[in-house]
XYZ file of N, CA and C in Angstrom:
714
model
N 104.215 82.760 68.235
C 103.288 81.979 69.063
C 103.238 82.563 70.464
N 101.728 82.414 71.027
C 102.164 83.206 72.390
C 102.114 82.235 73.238
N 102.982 82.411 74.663
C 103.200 81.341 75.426
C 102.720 81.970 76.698
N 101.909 81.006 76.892
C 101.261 80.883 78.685
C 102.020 80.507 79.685
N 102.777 81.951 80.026
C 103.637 81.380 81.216
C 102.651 81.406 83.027
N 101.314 81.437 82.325
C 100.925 81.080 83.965
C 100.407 80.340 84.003
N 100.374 78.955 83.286
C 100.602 77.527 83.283
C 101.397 76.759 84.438
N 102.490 78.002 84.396
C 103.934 77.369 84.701
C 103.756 78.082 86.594
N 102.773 78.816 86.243
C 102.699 79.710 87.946
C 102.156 78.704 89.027
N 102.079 78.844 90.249
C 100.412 78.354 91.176
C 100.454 79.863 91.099
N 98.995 79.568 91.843
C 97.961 80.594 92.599
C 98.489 81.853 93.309
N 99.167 82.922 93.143
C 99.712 83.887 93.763
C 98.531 85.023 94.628
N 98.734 84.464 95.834
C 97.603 85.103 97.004
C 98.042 86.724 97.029
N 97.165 87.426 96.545
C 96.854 88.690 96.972
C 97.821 89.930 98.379
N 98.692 89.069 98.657
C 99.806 89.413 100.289
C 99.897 90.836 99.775
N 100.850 91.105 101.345
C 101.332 92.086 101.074
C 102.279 92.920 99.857
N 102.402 91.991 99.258
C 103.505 92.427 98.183
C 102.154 93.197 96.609
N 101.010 93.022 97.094
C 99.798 93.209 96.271
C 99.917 94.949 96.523
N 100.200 95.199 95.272
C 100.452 97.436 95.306
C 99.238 97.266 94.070
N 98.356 98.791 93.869
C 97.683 99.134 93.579
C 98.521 99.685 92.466
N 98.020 99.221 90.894
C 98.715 99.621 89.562
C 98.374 101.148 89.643
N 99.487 102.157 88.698
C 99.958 103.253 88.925
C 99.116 103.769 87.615
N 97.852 104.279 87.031
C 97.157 105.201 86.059
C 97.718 106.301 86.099
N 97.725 107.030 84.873
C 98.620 108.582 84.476
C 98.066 108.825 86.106
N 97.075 109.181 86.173
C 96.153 109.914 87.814
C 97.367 109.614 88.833
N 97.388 107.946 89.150
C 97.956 107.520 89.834
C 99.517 108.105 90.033
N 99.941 107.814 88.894
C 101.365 108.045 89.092
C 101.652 109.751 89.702
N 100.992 110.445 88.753
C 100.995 111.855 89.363
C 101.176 112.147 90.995
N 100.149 111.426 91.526
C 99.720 110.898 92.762
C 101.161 110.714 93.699
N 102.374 110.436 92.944
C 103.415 109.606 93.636
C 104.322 111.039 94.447
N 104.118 111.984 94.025
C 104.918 113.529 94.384
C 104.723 113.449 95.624
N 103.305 112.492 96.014
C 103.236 113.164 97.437
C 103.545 112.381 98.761
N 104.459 111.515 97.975
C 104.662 109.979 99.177
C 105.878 110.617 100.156
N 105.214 109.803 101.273
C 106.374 109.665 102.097
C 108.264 108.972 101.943
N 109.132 109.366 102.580
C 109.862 108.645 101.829
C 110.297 107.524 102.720
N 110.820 106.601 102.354
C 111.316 105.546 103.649
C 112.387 106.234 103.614
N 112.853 105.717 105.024
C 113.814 105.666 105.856
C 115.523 105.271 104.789
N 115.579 104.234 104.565
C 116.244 104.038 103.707
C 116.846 104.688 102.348
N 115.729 105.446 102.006
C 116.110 105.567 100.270
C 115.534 107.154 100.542
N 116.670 107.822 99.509
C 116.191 109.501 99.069
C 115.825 109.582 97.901
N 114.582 110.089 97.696
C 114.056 111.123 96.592
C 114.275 111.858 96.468
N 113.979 112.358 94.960
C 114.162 113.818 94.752
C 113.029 114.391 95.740
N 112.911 115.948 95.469
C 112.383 116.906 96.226
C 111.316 116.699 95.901
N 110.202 116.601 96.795
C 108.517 116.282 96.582
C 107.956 117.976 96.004
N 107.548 117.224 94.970
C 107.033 118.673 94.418
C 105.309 118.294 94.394
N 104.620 119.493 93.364
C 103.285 119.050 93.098
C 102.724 118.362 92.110
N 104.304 118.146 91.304
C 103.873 117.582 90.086
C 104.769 116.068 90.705
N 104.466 115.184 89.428
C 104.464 113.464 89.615
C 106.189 113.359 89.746
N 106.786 112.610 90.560
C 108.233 112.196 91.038
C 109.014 112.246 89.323
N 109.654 112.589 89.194
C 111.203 112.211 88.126
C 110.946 111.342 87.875
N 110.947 110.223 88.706
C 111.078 108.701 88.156
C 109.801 108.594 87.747
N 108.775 108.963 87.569
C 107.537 108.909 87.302
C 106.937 109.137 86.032
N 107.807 110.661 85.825
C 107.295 111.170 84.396
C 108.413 110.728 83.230
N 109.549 109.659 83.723
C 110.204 108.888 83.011
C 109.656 107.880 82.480
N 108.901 107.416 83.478
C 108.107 105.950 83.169
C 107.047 105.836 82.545
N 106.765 106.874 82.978
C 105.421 107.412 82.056
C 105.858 107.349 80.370
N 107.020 108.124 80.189
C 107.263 108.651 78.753
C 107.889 106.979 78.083
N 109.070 106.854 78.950
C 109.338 105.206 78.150
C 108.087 104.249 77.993
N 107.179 104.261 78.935
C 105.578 103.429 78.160
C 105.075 103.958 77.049
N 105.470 105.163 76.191
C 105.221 106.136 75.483
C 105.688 105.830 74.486
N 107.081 105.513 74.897
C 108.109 105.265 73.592
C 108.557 106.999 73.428
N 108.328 108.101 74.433
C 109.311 109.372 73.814
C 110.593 109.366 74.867
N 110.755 108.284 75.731
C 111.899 108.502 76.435
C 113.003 107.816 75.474
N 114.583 108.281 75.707
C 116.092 107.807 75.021
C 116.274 106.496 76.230
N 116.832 106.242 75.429
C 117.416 104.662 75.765
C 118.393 104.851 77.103
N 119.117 105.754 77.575
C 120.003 106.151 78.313
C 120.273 107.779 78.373
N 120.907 108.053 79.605
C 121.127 109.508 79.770
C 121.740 110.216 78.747
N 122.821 109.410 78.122
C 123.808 110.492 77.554
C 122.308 110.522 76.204
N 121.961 109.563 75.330
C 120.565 109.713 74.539
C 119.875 111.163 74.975
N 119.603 111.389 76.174
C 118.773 112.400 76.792
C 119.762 113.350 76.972
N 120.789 113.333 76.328
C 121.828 114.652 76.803
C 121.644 115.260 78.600
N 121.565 114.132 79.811
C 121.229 114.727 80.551
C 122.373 114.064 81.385
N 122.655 114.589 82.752
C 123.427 113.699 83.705
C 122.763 112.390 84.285
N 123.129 111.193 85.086
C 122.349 110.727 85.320
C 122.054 110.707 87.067
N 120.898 110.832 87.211
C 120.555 111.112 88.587
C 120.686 110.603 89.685
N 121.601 110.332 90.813
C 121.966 109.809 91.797
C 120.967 109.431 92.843
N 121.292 107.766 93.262
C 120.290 107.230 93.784
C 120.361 107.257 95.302
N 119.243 107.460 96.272
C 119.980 107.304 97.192
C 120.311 105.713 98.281
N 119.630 105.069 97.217
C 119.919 103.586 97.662
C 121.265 103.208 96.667
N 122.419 103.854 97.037
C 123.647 102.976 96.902
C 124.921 102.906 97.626
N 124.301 102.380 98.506
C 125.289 102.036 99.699
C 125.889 100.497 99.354
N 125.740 99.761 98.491
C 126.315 98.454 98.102
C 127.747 98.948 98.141
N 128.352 97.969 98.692
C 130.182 97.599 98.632
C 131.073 97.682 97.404
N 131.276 98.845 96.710
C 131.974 98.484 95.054
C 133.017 97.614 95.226
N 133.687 97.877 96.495
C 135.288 97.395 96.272
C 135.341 97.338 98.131
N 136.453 95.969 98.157
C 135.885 95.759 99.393
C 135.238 94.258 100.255
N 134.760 94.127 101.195
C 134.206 93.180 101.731
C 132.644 93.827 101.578
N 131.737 92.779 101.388
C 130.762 93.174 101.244
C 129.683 93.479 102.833
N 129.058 93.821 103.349
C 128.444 93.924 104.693
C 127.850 92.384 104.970
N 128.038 92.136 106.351
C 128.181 91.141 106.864
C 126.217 90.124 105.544
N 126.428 89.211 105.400
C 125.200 88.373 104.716
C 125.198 88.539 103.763
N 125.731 90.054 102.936
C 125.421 90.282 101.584
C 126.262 89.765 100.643
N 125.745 89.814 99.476
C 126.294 89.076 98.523
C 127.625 90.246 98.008
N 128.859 89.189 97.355
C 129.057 90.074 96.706
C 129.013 90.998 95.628
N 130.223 92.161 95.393
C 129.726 93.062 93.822
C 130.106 91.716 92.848
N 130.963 90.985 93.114
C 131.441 89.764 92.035
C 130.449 89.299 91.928
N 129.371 88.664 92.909
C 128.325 87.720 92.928
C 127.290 88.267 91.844
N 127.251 90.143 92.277
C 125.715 90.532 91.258
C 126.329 90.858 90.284
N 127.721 91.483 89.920
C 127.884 92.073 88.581
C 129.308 90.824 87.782
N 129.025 89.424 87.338
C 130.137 88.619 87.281
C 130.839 88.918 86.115
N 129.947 89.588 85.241
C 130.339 89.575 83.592
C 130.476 91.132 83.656
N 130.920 92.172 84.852
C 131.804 93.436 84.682
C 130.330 94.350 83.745
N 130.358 95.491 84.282
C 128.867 96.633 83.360
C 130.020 96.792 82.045
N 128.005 97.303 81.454
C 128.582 96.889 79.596
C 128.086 98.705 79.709
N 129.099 99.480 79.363
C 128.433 101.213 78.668
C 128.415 102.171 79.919
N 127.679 102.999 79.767
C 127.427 104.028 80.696
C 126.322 103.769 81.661
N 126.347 104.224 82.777
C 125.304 103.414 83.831
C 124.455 105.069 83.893
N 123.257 104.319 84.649
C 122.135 105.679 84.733
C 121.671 105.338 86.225
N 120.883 106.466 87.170
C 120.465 106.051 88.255
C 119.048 106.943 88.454
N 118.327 106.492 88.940
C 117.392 107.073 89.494
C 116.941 107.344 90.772
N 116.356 108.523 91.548
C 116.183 108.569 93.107
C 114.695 107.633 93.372
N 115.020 106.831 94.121
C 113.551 105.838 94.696
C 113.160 106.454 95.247
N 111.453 106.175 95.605
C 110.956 106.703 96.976
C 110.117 105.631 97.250
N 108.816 105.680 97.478
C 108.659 104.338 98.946
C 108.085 103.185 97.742
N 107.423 103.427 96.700
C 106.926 103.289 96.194
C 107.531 101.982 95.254
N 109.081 102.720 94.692
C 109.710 102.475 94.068
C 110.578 101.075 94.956
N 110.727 101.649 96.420
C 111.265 100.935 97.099
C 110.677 99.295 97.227
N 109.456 99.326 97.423
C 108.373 98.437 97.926
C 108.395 97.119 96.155
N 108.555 98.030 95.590
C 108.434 97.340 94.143
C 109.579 96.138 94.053
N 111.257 96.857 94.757
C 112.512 96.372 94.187
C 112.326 94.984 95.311
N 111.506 95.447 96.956
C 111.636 94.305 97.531
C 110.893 93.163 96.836
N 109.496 93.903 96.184
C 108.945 92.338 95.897
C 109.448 91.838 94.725
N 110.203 92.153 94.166
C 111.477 91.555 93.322
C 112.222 90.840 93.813
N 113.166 91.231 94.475
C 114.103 90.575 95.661
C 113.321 89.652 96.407
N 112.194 89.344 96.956
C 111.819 88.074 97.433
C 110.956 87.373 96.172
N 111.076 87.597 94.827
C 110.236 86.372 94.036
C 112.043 85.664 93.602
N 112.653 86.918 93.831
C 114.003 86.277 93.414
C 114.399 84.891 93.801
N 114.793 85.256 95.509
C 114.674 84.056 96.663
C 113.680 83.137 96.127
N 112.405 82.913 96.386
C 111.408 82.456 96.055
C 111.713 81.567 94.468
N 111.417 81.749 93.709
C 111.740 81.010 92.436
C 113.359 80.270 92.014
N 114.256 80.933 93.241
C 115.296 80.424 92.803
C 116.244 80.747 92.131
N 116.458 82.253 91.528
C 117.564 82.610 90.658
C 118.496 83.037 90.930
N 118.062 83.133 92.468
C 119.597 83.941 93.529
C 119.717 85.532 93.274
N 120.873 86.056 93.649
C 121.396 87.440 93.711
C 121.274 88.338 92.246
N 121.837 86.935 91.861
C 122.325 87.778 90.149
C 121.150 87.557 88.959
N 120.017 86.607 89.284
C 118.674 86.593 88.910
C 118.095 88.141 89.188
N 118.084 88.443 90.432
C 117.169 89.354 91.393
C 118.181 90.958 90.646
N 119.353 90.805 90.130
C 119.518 92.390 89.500
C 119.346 92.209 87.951
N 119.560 91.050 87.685
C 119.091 90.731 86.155
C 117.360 91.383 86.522
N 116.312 91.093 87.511
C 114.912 91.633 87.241
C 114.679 92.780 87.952
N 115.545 93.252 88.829
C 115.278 94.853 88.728
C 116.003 95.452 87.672
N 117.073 95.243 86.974
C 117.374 96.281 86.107
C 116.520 96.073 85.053
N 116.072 95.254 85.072
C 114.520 94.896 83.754
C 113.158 95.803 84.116
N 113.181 95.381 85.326
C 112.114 96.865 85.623
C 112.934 98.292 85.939
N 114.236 98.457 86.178
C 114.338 99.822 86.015
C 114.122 100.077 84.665
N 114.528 99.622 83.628
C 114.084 100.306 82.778
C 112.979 100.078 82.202
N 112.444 99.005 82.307
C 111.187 98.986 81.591
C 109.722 100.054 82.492
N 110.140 99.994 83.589
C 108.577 100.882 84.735
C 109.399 102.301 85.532
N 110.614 101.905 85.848
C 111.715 102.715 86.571
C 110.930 101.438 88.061
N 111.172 100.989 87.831
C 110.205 100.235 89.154
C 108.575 100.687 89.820
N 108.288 101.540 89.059
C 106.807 101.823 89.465
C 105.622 100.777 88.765
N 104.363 99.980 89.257
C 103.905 99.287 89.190
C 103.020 99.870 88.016
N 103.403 100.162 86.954
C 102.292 101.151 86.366
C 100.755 100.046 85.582
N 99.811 100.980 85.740
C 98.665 100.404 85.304
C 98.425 100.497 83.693
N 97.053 100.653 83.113
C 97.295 101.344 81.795
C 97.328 102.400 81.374
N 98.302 103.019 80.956
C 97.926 104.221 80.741
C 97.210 104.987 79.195
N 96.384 104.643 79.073
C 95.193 104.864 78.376
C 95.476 104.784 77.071
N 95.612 106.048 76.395
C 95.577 106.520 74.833
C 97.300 106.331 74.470
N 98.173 106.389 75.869
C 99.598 106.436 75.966
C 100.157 105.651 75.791
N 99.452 103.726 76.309
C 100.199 102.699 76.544
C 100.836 102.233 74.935
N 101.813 101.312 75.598
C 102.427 100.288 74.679
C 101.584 99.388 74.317
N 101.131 99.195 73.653
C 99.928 98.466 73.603
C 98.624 97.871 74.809
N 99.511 96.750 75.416
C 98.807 96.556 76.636
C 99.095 96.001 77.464
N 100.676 96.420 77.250
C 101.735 96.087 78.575
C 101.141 97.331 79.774
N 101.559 96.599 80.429
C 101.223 97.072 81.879
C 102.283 96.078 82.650
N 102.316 97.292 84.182
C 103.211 96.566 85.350
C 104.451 97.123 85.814
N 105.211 96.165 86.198
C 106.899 96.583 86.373
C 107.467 96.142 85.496
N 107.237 94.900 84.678
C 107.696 94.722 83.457
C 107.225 94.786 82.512
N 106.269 95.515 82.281
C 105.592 95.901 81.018
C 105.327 94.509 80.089
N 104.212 93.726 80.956
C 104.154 92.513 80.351
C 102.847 92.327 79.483
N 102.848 91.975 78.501
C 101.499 91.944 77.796
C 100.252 90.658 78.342
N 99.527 91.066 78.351
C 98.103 90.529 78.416
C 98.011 89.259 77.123
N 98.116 89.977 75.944
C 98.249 89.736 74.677
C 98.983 88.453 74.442
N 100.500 88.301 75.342
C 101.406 87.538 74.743
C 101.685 86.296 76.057
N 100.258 86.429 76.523
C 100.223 85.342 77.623
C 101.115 85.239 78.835
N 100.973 86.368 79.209
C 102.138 86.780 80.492
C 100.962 86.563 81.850
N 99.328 86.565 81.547
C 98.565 86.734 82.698
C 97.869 87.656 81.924
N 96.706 87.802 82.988
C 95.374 88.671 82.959
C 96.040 90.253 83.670
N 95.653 91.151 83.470
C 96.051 93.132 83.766
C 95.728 92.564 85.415
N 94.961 92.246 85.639
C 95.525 91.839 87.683
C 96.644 91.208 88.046
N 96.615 90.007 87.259
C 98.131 89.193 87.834
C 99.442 89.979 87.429
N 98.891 90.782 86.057
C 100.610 91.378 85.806
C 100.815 92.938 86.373
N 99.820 93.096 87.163
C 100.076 94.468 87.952
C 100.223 93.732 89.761
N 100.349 92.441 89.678
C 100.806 92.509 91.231
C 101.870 91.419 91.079
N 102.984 92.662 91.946
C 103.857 93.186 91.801
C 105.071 91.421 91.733
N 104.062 90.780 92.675
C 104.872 89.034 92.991
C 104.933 88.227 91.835
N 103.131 88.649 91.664
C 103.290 87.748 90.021
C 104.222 87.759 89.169
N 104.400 88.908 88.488
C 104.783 89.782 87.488
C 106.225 88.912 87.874
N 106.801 89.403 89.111
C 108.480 89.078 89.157
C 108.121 87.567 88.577
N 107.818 86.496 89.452
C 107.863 85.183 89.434
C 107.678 84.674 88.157
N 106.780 85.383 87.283
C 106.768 85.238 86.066
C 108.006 86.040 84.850
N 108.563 86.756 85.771
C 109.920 86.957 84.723
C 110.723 85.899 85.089
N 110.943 85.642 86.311
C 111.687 84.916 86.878
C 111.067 83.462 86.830
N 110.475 82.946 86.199
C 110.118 81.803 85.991
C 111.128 81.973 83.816
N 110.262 82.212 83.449
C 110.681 82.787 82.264
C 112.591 82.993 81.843
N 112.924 83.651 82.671
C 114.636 83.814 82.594
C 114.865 82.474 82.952
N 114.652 81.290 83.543
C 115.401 80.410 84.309
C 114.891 78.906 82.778
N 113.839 79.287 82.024
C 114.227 78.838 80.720
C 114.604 79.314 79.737
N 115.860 80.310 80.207
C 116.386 80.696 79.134
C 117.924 79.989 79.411
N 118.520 79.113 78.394
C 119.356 78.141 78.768
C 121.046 79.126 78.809
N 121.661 78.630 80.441
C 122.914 79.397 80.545
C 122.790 80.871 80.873
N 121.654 81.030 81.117
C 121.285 82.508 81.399
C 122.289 83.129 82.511
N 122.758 82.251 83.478
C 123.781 82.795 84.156
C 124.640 83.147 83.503
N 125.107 82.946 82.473
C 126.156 83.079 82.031
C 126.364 84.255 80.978
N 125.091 84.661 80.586
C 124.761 85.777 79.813
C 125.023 87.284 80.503
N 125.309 88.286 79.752
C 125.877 89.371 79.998
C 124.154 90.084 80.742
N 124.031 90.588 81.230
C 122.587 90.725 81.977
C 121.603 91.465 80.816
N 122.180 92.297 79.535
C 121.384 92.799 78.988
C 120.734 91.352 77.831
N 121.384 90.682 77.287
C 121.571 89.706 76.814
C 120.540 88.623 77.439
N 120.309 88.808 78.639
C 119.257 88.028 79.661
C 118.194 88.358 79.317
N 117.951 89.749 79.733
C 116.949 90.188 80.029
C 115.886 90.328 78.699
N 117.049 91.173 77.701
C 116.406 90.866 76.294
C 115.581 89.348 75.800
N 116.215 88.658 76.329
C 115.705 87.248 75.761
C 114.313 87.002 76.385
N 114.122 87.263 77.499
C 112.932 87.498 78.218
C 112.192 88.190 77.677
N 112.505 89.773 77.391
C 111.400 90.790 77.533
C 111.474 91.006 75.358
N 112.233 90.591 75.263
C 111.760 91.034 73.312
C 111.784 92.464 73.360
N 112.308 92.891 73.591
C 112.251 94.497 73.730
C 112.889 95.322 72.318
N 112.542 96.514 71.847
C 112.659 97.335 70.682
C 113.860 97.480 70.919
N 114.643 97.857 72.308
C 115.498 98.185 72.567
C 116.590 97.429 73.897
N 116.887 96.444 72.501
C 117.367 95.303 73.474
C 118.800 95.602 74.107
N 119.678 96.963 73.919
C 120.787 96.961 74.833
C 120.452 97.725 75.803
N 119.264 98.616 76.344
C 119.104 99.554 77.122
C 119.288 98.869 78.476
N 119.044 98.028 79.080
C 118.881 96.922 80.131
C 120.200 96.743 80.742
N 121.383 97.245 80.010
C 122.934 97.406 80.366
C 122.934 98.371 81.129
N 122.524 99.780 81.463
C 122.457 100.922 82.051
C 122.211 101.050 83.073
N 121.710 99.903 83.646
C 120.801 99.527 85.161
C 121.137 98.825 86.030
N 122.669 97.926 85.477
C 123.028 97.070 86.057
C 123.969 97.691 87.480
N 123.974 98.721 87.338
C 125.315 99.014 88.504
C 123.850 99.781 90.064
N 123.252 100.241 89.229
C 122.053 100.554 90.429
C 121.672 99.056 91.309
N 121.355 97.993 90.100
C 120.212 97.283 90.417
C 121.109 96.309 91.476
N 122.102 96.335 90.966
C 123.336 95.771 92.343
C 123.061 96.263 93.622
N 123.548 97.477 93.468
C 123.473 98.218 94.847
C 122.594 97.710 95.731
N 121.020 97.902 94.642
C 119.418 97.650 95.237
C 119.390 96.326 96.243
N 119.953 95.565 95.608
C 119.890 94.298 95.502
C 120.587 93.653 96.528
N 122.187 94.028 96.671
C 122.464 94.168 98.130
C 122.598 94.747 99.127
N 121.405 95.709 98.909
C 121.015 96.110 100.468
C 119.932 95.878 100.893
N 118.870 95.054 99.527
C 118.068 94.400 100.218
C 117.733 92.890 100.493
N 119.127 91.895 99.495
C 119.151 90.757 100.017
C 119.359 90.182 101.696
């Protein structure tokens, strides 16, 4: 049965948190961004960012579930300045607070750039916003790291997953919203994050275990791999 979770929404105004969905064109497009201040990318080339032609391929279905899958190392982010061990920086939450149930497997990372960056904040404030706190807000970026790598992607044509689109690759189809609401970027969160918070005890669930329940995914342990980034993300931008 498909369920209308934007029943459950109001009206999400167009703000700043409104990014322009990412088409194969588009994404290509991303090689040539500036980077913030904050976060390192890889090396701007002429072809589309790393994290790009990842996201591209997992909407594809030819990307592996995890690095060691890809026989590759995994790529160091430069947003991880979070506290492993330690006092956490003065406001932030702690690593206990985002990671309570300890990472499940081998972790993977990817280099952000502004793009990527802009995505994790409007995550981090639907977080605040709807209410799920710290450990909500890395439960839904590590859902979009792996499901977009955090890029807002649009459709990508002959390529897509059917007719998911977004940061969470949310279907049209299965009553997630109309291809506008689930390509901006507030919706999309608020509607995962509306979604996880009826999933009963969800705090208490191991984050892949969360997220799966949400997203129905082919590949419901991959969502474990993301959890030690999406921390980091998470407190340095709570």
């Amino acid at each position: 049965m498909k369920v209308d979770f934007t029943r459950w929404l109001p009206a999400i105004a167009k703000d700043s948190y409104r990014k322009t969905a990412l088409s194969v064109a588009g994404v290509a497009a991303l090689g040539g961004l500036a980077l913030a201040p904050t976060a390192t990318a890889a090396p701007v080339t002429s072809g589309p960012h790393q994290g790009a032609v990842a996201a591209i391929d997992l909407a594809t279905g030819k990307a592996a579930t995890s690095a060691q899958q890809n026989d590759q190392q995994p790529v160091e982010s430069g947003l991880t300045t979070g506290s492993a061990t330690g006092k956490p920086p003065a406001g932030k939450p702690s690593r206990a607070q985002l990671i309570p149930h300890g990472i499940e497997g081998a972790q993977s990372r990817v280099p952000l750039d502004d793009a990527q960056l802009a995505n994790a904040r409007a995550i981090v404030h639907a977080a605040k916003k709807t209410g799920v706190g710290d450990r909500g807000a890395v439960i839904g970026v590590a859902t979009s790291l792996q499901e977009s790598k955090l890029y807002n992607l649009g459709h990508l044509g002959a390529y897509n997953d059917h007719d998911s689109q977004g940061l969470f690759q949310q279907r049209p189809s299965s009553g997630w919203g109309t291809p506008d609401q689930i390509t901006d970027p507030e919706y999309a969160a608020t509607a995962f994050f509306t979604a996880l918070k009826n999933v009963g005890g969800w705090q208490d669930l191991p984050l892949t275990a969360a997220a799966q329940t949400v997203q129905v995914s082919a590949f419901p342990y991959a969502y474990a791999q993301w959890e030690e980034q999406a921390a980091d993300i998470v407190q340095q931008l709570w």
